[in-house]
Tab-separated table of C-alpha atoms and ligand atoms in Angstrom:
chain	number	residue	atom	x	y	z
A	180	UNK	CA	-22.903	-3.295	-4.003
A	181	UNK	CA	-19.711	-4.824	-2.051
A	182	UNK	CA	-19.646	-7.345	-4.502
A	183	UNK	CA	-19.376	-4.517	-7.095
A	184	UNK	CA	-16.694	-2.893	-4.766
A	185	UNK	CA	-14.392	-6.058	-4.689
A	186	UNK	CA	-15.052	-6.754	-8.596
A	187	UNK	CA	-14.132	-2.592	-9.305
A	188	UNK	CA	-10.878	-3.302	-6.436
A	189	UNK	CA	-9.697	-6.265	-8.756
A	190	UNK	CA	-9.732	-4.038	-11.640
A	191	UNK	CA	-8.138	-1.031	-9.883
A	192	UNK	CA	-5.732	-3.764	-8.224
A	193	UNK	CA	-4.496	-4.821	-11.838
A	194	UNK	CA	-3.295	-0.977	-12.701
A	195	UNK	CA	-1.990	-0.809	-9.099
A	196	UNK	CA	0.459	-3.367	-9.999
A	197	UNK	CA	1.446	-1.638	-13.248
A	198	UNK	CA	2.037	1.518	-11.408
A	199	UNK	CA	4.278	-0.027	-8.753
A	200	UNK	CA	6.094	-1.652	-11.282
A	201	UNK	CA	6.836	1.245	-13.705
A	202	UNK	CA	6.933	3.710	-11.795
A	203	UNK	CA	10.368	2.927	-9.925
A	204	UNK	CA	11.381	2.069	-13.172
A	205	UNK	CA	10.802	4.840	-14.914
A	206	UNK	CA	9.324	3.182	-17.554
A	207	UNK	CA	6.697	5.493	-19.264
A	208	UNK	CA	3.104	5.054	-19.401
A	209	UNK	CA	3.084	4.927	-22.933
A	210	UNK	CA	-0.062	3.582	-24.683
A	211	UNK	CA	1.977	0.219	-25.231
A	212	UNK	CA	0.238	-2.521	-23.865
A	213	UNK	CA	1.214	-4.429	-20.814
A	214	UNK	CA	4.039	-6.753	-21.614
A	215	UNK	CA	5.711	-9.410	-19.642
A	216	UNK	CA	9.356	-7.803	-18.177
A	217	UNK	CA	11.411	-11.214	-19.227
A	218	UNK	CA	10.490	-11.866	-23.188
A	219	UNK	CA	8.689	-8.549	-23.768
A	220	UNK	CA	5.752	-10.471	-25.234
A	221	UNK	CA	2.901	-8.378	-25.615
A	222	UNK	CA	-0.223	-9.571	-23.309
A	223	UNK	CA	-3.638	-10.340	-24.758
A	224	UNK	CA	-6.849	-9.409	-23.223
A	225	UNK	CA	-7.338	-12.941	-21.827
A	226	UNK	CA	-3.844	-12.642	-19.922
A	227	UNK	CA	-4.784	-9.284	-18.103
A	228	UNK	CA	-8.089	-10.427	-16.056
A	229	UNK	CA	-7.163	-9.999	-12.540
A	230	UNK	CA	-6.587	-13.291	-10.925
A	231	UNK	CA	-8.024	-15.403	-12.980
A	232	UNK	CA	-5.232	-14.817	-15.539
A	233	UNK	CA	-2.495	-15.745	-12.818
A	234	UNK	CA	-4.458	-19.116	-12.437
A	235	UNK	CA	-5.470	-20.151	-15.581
A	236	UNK	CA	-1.440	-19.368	-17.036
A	237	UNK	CA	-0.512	-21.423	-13.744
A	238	UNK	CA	2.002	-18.766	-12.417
A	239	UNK	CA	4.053	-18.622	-15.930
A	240	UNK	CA	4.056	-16.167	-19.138
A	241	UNK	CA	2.814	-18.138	-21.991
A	242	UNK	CA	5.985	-16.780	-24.242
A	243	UNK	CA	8.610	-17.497	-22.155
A	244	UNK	CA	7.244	-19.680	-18.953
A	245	UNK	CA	9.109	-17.173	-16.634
A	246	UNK	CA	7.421	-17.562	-13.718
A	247	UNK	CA	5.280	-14.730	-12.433
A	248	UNK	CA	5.202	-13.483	-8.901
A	249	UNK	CA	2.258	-14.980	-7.026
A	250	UNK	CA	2.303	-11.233	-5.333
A	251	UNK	CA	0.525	-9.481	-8.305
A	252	UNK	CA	-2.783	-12.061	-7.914
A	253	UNK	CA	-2.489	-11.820	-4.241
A	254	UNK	CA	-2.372	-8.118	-4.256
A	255	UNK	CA	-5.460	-7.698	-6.780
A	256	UNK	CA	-7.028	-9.572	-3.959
A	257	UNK	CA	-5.626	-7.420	-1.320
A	258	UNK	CA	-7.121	-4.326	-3.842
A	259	UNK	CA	-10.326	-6.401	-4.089
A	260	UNK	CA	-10.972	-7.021	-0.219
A	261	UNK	CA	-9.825	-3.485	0.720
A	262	UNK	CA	-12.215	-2.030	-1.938
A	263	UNK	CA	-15.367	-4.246	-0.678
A	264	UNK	CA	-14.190	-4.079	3.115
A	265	UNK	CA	-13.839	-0.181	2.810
A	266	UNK	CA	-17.822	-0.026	1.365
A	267	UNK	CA	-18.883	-1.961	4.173
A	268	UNK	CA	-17.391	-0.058	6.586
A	269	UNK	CA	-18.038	2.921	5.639
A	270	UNK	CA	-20.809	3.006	3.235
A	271	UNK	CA	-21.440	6.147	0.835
A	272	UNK	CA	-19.775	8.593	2.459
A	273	UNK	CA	-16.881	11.026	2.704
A	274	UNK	CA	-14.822	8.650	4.606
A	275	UNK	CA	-15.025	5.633	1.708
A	276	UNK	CA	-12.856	8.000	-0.470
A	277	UNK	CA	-10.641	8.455	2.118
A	278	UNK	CA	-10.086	4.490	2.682
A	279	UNK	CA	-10.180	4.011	-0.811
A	280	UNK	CA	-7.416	6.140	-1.476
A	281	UNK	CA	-5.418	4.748	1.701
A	282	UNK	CA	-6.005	1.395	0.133
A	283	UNK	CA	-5.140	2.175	-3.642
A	284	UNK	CA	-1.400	3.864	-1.640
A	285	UNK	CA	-1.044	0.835	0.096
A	286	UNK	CA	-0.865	-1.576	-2.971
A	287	UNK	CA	1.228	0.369	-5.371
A	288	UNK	CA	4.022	1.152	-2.566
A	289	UNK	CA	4.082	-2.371	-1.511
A	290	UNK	CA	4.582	-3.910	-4.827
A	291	UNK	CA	7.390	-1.217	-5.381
A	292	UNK	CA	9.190	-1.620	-2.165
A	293	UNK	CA	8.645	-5.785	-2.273
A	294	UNK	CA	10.006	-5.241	-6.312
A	295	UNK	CA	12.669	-2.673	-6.031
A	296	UNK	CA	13.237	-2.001	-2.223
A	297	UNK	CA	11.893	1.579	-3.285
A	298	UNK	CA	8.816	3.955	-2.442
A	299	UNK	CA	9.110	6.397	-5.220
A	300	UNK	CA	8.948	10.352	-4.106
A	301	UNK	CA	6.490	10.708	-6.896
A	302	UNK	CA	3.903	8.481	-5.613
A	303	UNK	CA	4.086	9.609	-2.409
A	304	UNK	CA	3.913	13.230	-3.546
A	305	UNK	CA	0.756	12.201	-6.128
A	306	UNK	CA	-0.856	11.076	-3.337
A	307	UNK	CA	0.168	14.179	-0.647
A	308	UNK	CA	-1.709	16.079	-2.917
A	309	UNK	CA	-4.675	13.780	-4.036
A	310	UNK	CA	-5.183	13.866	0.320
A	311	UNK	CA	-4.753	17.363	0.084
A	312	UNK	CA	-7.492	17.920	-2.004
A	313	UNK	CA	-9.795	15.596	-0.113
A	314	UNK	CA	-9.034	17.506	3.286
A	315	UNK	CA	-11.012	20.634	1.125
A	316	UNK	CA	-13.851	18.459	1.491
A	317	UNK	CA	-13.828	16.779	4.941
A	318	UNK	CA	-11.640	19.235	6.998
A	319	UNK	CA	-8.847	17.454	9.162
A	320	UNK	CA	-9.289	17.969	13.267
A	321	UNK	CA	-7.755	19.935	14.812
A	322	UNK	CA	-6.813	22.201	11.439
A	323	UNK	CA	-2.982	22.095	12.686
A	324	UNK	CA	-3.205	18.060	12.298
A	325	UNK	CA	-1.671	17.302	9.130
A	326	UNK	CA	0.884	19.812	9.593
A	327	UNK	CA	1.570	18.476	12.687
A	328	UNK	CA	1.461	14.864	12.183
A	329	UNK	CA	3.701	15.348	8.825
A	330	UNK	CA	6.518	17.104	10.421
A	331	UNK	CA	6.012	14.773	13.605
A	332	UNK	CA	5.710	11.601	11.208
A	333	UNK	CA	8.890	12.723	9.178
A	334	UNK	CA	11.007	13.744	12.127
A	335	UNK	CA	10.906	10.621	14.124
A	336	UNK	CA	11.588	8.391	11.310
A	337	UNK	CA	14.586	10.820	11.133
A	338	UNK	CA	15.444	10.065	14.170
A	339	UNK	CA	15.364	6.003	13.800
A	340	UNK	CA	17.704	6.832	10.993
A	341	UNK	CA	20.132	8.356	12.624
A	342	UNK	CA	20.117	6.305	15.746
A	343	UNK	CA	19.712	2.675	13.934
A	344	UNK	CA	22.101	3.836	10.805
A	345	UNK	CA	20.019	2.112	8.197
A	346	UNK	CA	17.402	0.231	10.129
A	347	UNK	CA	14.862	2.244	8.043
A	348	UNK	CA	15.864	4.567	4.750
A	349	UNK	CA	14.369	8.361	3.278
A	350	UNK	CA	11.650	6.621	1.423
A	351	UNK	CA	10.157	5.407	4.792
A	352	UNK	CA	11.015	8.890	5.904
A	353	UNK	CA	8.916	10.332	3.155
A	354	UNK	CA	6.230	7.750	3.772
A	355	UNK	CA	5.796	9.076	7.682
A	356	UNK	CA	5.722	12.389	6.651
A	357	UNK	CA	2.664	11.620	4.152
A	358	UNK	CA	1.061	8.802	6.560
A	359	UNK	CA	1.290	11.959	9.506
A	360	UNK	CA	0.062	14.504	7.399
A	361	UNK	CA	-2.683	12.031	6.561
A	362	UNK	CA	-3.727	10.294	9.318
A	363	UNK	CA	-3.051	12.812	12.000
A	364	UNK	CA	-0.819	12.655	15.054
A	365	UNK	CA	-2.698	9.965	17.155
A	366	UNK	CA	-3.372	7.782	14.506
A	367	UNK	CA	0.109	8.369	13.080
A	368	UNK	CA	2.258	7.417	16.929
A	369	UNK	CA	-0.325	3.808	16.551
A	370	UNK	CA	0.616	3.565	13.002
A	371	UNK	CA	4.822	3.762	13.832
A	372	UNK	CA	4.003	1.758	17.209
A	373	UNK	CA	2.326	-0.980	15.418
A	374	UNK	CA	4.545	-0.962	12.430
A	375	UNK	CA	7.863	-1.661	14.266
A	376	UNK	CA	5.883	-4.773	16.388
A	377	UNK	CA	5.181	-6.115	12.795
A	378	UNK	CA	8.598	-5.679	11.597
A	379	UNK	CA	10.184	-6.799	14.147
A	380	UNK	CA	8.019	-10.246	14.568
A	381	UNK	CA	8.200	-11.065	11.102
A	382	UNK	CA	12.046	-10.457	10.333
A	383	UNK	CA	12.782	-11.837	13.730
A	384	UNK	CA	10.656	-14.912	12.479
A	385	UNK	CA	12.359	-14.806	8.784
A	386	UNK	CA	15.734	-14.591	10.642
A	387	UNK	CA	14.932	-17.415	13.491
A	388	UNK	CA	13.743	-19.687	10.545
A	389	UNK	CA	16.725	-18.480	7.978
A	390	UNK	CA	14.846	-17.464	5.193
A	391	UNK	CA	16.507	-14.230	5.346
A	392	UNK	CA	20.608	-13.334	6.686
A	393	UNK	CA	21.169	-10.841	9.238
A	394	UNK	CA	22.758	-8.421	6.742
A	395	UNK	CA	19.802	-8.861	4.254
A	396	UNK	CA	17.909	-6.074	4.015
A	397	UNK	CA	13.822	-5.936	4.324
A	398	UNK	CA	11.392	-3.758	2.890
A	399	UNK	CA	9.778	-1.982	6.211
A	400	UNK	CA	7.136	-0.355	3.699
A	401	UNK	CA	4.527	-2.861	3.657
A	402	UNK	CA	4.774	-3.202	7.372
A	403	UNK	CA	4.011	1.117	7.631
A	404	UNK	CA	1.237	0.324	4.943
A	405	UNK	CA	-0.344	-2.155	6.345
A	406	UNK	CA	-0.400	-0.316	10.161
A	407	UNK	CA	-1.802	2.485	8.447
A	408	UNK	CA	-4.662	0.523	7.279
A	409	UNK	CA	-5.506	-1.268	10.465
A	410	UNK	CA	-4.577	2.149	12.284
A	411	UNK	CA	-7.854	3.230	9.624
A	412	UNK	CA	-10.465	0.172	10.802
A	413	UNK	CA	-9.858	-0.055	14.079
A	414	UNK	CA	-7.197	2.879	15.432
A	415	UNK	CA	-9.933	3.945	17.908
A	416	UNK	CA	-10.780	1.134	19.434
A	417	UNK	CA	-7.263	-0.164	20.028
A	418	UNK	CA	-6.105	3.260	21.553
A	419	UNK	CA	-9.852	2.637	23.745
A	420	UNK	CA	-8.055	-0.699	24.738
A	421	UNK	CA	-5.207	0.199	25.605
A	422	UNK	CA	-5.863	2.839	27.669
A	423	UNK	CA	-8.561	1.075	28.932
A	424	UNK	CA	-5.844	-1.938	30.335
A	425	UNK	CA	-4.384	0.364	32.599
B	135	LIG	ZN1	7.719	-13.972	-21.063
């Protein structure tokens, strides 16, 4: 069955991508078939398995030879993991759907904000009230919690904002909000803490090796995402620890 998870993740992972591409650019989800964004060639079926596509065309569209970000194979692996790790975890339950949805955010709002630098208000909203929905189901603890956590989530981004002038932008803003409303307000002050660690080892390490210029802007997005998730797996038992270690 988690091999079945991880196969279903690929699949999901593929239309993940195609959301977080289009989206942002408002490019409709029209029944035309998935093309590639240099030479507009139309794909065939055998250049739209997950992965193995990537791989077999070595990295390049078979029109044009532009060369095709490694990041759309890696994240239908990224799905693919998430999807089998999540029915692992949590078996069949209330809580996979949860993950599952968590997971599913996490992919299309990286490969917009890695793509564009954007995390489009109409994801984020989709997904507000796809959570929404779910908390009609598994009530939220305390009832106040989302509520709580969004304004909380929202309002110290806010804050950053204003204090850093730029070091993080409204769609991370937005992205709080939802990830507060969400998660809740302990799981959403682990999620910030451990977000802003990330960011700030990795651009310091971008920076220290000069990938990147000071002035050059990251996306903080997949750094949120990606806190959110381990905030998910193992929030508890790193709150345990660290109030444990004093
Ligand atoms: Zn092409």
């Amino acid at each position: 069955m988690t091999a079945i998870f991880f196969l279903f993740g690929l699949i999901f992972g593929s239309f993940f991508n195609v959301v977080g591409l289009r989206v942002p650019d408002r490019s409709l989800f029209s029944e035309e078939r998935s093309y590639c964004p240099n030479c507009h060639k139309k794909l065939q079926w055998y250049e739209l398995i997950p992965v193995l596509s990537w791989l077999f065309l070595r990295g390049r569209c078979s029109g044009c030879k532009a060369a095709i970000s490694p990041m759309y194979p890696l994240m239908e692996l990224f799905s693919g993991g998430f999807f089998a790790f999540s029915f692992w975890y949590h078996g069949w339950s209330l809580p996979l759907i949860y993950a599952l949805l968590l997971g599913s955010l996490t992919h299309i709002l990286i490969v917009s904000d890695i793509k564009y630098m954007v995390l489009p208000t109409p994801i984020i909203l989709f997904f507000l009230a796809l959570f929404a929905v779910y908390f009609l189901f598994d009530y939220p603890e305390p009832l106040w919690s989302p509520l709580v956590g969004g304004l909380l989530g929202a309002g110290m981004t806010a804050l950053v904002i204003l204090i850093s002038k730029g070091g993080m932008g409204g769609g991370d803003m937005k992205l709080f909000g939802l990830l507060g409303f969400v998660m809740g307000v302990k799981a959403l002050l682990l999620t910030f803490f451990l977000s802003a660690f990330f960011g700030a080892i990795v651009g310091g390490g971008l920076l220290v090796t000069k990938v990147i210029s000071r002035k050059q802007p990251i996306p903080f997005g997949p750094f949120i995402l990606i806190s959110a998730c381990i905030t998910h797996f193992s929030g508890t038992m790193i709150i345990d620890w660290y109030l444990g270690s004093f």
